XYZ file of C-alpha atoms in Angstrom:
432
model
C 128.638 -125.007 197.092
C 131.438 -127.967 197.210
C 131.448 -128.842 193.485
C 130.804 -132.086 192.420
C 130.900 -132.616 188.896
C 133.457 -133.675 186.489
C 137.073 -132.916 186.975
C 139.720 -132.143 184.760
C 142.747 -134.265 185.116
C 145.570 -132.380 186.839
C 148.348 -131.421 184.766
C 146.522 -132.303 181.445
C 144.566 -130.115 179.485
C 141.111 -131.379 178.673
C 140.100 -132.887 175.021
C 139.999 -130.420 171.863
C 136.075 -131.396 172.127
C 135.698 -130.644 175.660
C 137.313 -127.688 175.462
C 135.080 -126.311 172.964
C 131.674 -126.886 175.695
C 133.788 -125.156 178.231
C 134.335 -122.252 176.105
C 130.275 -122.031 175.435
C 129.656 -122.667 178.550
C 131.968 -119.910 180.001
C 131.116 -117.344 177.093
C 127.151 -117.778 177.291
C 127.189 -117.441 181.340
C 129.473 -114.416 180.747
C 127.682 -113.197 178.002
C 124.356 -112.883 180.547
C 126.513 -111.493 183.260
C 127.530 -108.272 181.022
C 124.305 -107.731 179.458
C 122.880 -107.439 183.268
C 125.519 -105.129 183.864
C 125.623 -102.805 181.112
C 122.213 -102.338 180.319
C 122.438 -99.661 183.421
C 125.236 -97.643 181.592
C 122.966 -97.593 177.854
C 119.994 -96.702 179.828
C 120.733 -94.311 182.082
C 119.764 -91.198 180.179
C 116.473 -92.380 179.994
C 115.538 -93.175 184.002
C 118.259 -90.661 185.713
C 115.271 -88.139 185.747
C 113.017 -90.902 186.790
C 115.044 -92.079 190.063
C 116.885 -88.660 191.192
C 115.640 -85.646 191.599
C 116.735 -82.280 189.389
C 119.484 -79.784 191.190
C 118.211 -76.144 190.569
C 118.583 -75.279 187.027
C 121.374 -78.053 186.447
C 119.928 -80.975 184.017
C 123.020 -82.793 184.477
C 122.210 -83.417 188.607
C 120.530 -86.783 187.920
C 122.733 -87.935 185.212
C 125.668 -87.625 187.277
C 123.932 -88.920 190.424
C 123.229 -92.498 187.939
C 126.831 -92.304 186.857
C 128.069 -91.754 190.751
C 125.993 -95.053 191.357
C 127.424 -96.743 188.214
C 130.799 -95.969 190.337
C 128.969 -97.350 193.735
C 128.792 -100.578 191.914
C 132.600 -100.936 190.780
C 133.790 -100.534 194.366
C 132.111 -103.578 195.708
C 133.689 -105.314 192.774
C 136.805 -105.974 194.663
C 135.305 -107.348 196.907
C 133.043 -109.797 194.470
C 137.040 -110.213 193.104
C 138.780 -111.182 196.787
C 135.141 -113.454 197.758
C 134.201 -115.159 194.669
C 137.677 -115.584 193.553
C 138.316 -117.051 197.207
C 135.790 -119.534 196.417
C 136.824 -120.387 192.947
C 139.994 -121.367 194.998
C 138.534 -123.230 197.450
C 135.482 -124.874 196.123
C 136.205 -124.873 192.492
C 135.770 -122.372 189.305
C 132.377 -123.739 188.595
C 130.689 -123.335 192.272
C 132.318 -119.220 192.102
C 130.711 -118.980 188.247
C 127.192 -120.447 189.489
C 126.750 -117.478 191.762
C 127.983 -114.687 190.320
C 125.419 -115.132 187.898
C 122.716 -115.893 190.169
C 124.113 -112.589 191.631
C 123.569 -110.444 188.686
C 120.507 -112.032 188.023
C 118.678 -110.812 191.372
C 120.445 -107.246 190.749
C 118.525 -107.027 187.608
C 115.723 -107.831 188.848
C 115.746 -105.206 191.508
C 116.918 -102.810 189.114
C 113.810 -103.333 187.127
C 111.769 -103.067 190.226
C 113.357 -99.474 191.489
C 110.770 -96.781 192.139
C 110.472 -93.159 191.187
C 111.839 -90.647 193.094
C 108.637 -88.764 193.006
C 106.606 -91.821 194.222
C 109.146 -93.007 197.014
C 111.356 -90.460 197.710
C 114.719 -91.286 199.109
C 113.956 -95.229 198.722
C 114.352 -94.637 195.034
C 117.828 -94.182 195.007
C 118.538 -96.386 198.256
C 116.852 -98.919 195.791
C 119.289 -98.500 193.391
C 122.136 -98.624 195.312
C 121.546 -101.965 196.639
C 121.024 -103.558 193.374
C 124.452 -101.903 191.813
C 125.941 -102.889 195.324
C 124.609 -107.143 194.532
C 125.522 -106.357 190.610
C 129.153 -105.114 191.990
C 129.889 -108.028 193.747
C 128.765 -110.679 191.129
C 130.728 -108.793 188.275
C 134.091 -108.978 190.389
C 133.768 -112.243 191.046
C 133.191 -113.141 187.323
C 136.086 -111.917 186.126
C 138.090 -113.788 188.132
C 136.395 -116.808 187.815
C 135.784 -117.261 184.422
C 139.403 -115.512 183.361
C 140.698 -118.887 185.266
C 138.471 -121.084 183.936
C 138.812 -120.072 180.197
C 143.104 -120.305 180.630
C 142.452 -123.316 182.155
C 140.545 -125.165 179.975
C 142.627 -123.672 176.696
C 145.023 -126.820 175.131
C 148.757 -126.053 174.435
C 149.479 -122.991 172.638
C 146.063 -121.796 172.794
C 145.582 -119.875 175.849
C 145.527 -116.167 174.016
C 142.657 -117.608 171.589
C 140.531 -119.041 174.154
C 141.529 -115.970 177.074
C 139.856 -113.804 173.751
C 136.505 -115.225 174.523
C 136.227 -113.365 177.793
C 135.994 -110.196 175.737
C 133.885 -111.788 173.228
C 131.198 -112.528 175.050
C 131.238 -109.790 177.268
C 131.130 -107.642 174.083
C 128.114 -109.840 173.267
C 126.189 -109.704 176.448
C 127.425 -105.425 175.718
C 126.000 -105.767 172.152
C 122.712 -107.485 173.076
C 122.228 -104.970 175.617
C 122.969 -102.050 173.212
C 121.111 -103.226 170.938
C 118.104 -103.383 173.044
C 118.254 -100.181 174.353
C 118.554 -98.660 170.586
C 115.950 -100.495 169.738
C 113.590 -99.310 172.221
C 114.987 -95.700 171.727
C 113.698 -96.273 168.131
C 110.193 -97.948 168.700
C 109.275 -95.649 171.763
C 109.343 -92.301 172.320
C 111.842 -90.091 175.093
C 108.548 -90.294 177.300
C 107.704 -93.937 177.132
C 111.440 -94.853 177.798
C 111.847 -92.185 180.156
C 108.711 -93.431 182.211
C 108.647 -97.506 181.507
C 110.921 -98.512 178.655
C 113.531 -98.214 180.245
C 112.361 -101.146 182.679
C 111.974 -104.088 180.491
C 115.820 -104.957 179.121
C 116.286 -105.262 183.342
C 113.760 -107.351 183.558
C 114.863 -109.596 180.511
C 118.377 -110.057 182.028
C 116.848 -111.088 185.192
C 114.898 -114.059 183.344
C 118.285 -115.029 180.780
C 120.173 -115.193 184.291
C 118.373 -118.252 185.232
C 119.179 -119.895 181.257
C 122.868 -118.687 181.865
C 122.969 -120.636 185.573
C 121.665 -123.905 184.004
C 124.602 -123.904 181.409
C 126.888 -123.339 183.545
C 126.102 -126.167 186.283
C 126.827 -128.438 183.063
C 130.452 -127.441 182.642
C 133.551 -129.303 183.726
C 136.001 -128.337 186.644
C 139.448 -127.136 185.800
C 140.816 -127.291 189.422
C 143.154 -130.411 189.013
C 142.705 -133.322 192.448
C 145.949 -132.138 193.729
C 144.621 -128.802 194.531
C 141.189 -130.241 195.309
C 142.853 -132.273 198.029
C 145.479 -129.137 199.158
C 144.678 -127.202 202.378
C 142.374 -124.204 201.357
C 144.288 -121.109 200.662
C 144.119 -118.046 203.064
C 141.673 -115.002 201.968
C 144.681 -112.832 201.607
C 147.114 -115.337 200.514
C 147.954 -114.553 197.228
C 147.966 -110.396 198.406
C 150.464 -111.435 200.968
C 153.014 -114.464 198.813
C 152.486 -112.685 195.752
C 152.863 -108.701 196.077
C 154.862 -107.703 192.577
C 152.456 -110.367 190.762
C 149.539 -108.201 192.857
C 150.818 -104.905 191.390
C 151.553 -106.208 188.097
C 147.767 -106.549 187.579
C 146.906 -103.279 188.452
C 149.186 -101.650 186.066
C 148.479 -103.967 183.327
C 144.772 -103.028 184.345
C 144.788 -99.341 184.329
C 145.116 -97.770 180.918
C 142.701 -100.473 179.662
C 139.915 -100.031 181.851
C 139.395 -96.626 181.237
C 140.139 -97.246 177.626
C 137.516 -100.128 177.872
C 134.520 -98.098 179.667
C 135.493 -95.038 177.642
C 134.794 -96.331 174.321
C 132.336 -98.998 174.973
C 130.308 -97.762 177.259
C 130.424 -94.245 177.753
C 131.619 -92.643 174.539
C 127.793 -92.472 173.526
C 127.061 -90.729 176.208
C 129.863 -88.409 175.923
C 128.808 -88.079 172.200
C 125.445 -87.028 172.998
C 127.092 -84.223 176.035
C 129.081 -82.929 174.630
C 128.847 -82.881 170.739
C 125.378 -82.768 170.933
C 125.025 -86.493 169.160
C 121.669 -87.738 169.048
C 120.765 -90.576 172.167
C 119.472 -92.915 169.760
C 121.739 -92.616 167.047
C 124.612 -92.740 169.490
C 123.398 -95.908 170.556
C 123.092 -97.444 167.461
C 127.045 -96.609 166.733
C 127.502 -98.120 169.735
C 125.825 -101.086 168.962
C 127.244 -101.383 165.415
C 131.092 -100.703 166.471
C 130.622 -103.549 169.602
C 129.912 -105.943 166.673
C 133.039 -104.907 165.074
C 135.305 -105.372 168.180
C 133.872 -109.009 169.106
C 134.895 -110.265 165.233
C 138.606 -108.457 165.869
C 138.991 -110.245 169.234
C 139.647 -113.904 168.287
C 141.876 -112.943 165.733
C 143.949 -110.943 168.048
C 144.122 -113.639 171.047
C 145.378 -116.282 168.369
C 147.922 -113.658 166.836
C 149.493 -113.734 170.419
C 149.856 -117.228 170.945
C 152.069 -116.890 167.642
C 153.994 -113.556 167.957
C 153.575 -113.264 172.225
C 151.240 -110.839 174.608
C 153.610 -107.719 174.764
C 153.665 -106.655 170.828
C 149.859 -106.085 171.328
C 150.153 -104.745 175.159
C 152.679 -102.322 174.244
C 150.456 -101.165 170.700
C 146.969 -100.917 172.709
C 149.077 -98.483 175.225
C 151.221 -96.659 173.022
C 148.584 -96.219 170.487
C 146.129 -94.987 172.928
C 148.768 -92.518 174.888
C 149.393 -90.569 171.312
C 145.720 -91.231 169.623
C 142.881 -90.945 172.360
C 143.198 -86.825 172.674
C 142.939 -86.485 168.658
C 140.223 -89.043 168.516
C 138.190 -87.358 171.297
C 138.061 -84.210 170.268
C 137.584 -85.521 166.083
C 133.470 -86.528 167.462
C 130.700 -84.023 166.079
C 127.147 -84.337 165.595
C 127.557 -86.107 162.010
C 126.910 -90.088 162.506
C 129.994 -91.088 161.029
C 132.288 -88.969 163.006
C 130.833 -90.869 165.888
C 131.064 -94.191 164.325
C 135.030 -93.571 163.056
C 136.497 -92.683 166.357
C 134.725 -95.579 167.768
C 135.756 -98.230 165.404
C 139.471 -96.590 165.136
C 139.438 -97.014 168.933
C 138.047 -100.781 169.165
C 140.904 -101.780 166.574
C 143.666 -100.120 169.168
C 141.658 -101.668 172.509
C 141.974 -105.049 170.972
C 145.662 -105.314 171.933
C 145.079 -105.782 175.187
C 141.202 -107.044 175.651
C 142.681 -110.002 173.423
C 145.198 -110.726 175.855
C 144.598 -109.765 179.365
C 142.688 -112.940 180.625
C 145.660 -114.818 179.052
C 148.163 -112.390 180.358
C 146.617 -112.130 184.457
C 146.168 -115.951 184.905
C 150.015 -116.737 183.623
C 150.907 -114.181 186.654
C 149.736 -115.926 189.561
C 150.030 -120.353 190.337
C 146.783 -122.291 189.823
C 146.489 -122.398 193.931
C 145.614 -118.858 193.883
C 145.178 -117.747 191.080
C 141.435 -116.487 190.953
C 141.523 -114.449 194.179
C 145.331 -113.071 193.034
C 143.192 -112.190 190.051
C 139.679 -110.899 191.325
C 141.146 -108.284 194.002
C 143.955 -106.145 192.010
C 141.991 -106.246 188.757
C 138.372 -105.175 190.245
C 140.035 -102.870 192.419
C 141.816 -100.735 189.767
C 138.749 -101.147 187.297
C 136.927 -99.520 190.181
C 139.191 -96.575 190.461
C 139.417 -96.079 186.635
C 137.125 -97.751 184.891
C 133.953 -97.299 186.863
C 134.898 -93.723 187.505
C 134.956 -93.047 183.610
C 131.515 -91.915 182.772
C 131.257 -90.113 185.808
C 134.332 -87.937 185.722
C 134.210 -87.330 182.063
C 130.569 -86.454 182.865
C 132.122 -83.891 185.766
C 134.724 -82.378 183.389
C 131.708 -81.201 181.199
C 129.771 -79.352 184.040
C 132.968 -77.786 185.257
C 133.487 -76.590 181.797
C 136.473 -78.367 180.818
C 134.982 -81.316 178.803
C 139.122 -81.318 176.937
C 140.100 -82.628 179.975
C 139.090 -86.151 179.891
C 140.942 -87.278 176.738
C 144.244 -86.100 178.231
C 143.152 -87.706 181.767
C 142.638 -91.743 179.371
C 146.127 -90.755 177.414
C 147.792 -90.375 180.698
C 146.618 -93.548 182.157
C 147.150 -95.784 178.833
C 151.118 -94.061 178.896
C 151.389 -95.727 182.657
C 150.140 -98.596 181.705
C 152.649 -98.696 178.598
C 155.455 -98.115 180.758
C 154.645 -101.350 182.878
C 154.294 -103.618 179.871
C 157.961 -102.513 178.798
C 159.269 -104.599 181.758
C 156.586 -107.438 181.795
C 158.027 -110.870 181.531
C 156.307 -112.496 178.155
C 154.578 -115.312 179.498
C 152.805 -116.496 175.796
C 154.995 -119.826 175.460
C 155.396 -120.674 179.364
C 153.707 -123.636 180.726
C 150.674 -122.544 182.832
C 150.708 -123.504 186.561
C 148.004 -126.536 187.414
């Protein structure tokens, strides 16, 4: 795993040109990573029947049992954040971003492969677990890894634009896997999907993992030789030098994760429970409103490196604390209620997707800066954002669906309160 291809030059930023291959390189392996991931999250209406069985008279059992998973898998991300950033640390950016994705990759797979409940039994959902468990671990680390290598490989003044990219092509790998799903909601009918569809976008990840690991053993280093040739940071080091910097991340982190999951990933579902949306149709808003927010993130991360990261912080949180009750409860059955709220949402979320690569690397120094990044981060997306669809999903069948909007105000308000004393860090020098 000891990397040993190109290295940037410490303390100078790499060529405008080479720059450019390490943002494709970062966004397509990134891009592969998320469509692995989400494709569980768009799909699992369709196989929750399929891999757990029905409580007595409650359809919602096996949905919420494949959202409790969905949660399974965001609590091994801190530890895919602490490991994988530990060897993005150690052994380089590149070596951590070559196995996350070969990570995800073999979770797909096994996703694909999971049995039915009434075929296996219990090994259908043991099944499962593992491969959310493998997917868990690979998603933590990529954050961390690729946040630091995307900052890292930015020029002067620049950082904000290229940190965007992280969103980008996670919305991408999101879109791609929406769009998939919708159109296989579209071309097949409830029982095909329910009873094979469901299987194939899994399998496809599995085989664009492999494309996504070649591009990435291409790209360039960013650790500079003077921390390539400095004595290997401790596991826990940056938990342990760096506690405020630690903390910081998590409140940055928690009003937009469960912002993020809410309206990217599980608002379709919460569409279809609780205003009675369409599946397919709510998938296709999904699909069309991901486009929208992958166009609005570039132009947000350069806006920052002009006018700073806390103008568009402070409007994702505040916006979000007074708006996401209103905007909740404004979704019906009609398409374009579904589609307005969404959009109106993206456009608010953009203030800090833009930013937060930019904002969590210019915390921590370059020494540890992917582990001091990978355990906070995954660790409060686990507690909030993974949790999302499954508690908003749990508010319904304890017959207070209203709930959940005032639960994602509450958290974006906390969140706005920490970015009123956050230090802008848009014009400092980053640490190499």
């Amino acid at each position: 795993m000891t990397d040993t291809g190109p290295i940037a030059a410490a303390h100078t930023p790499l060529p405008s040109r080479a720059s450019v291959r390490q943002l494709v390189a970062a966004s397509i392996g990134n891009a592969v990573e998320w469509y692995d991931w989400y494709a569980y999250s768009f799909l699992a209406v369709y196989f929750a029947g399929q891999v757990f069985p029905k409580g007595a008279g409650n359809s919602l059992v096996p949905l919420l049992s494949t959202f409790a998973v969905f949660a399974v898998g965001f609590f091994m991300r801190p530890v895919g954040g602490l490991l994988m950033g530990a060897v993005a640390d150690r052994r380089g950016r590149r070596a951590a971003l070559t196995v996350t994705i070969l990570l995800m990759g073999g979770g797909s797979l096994l996703v694909a492969l999971t049995p039915t409940y009434a075929a296996t039994g219990l090994l259908a959902p043991v099944v499962l677990v593992i491969a959310r468990l493998v997917q868990g671990l690979s998603v933590g680390g990529e954050f961390a890894a690729s946040t630091t290598f995307l900052v890292e490989s930015a020029g002067p003044g620049r950082r904000g634009l290229f940190s965007s990219f992280q969103y980008v092509s996670t919305t991408i790998g999101q879109l791609v896997a929406s769009g998939i799903s919708a159109l296989l909601a579209h071309l097949l009918s409830d029982g095909q999907m329910s009873g094979w569809g469901w299987r194939v976008p899994f399998l496809f990840g599995a085989v664009i993992s492999l494309v996504g690991f070649w591009i990435r053993r291409g790209a360039v280093e960013t650790r500079s030789e003077e921390q390539r040739t400095a004595p290997r940071p401790g596991l826990f080091e940056a938990l342990r030098r760096h506690p405020r910097a630690s903390l910081l991340i998590c409140g940055i982190t928690a009003g937009g994760t469960i912002a993020y999951y809410t309206w990217t990933t599980y608002l379709p579902t919460y569409a279809t429970v609780n205003a009675g949306f369409d599946k397919g149709d709510a998938l296709t808003v999904g699909t069309i409103s991901l486009a929208f927010f992958a166009v609005l993130q570039p132009l947000a991360g350069a806006l920052s490196d002009r006018i700073g990261r806390k103008p568009l912080l402070l409007g994702f949180a505040v916006g979000f604390a007074v708006l996401a009750v209103p905007l909740l409860h404004r979704i019906t059955s009609a398409f374009v209620s579904l589609l307005l709220v969404q959009c109106a949402g993206m456009v608010l979320l953009t203030g800090y997707t833009a930013v937060a690569a930019a904002v969590n690397a210019e915390v921590f120094p370059a020494r540890v800066r992917a582990a001091g990044i990978g355990f906070p981060y995954s660790l409060t997306v686990a507690l909030f954002g993974g949790t999302a669809p499954y508690v908003g999903t749990w508010f319904k069948q304890a017959g207070h669906p209203g709930w959940f909007p005032w639960y994602v105000s509450a958290l974006c308000l906390v969140s706005a309160c920490v970015y009123l004393v956050l230090p802008e860090t848009a014009r400092r020098p980053l640490d190499r």
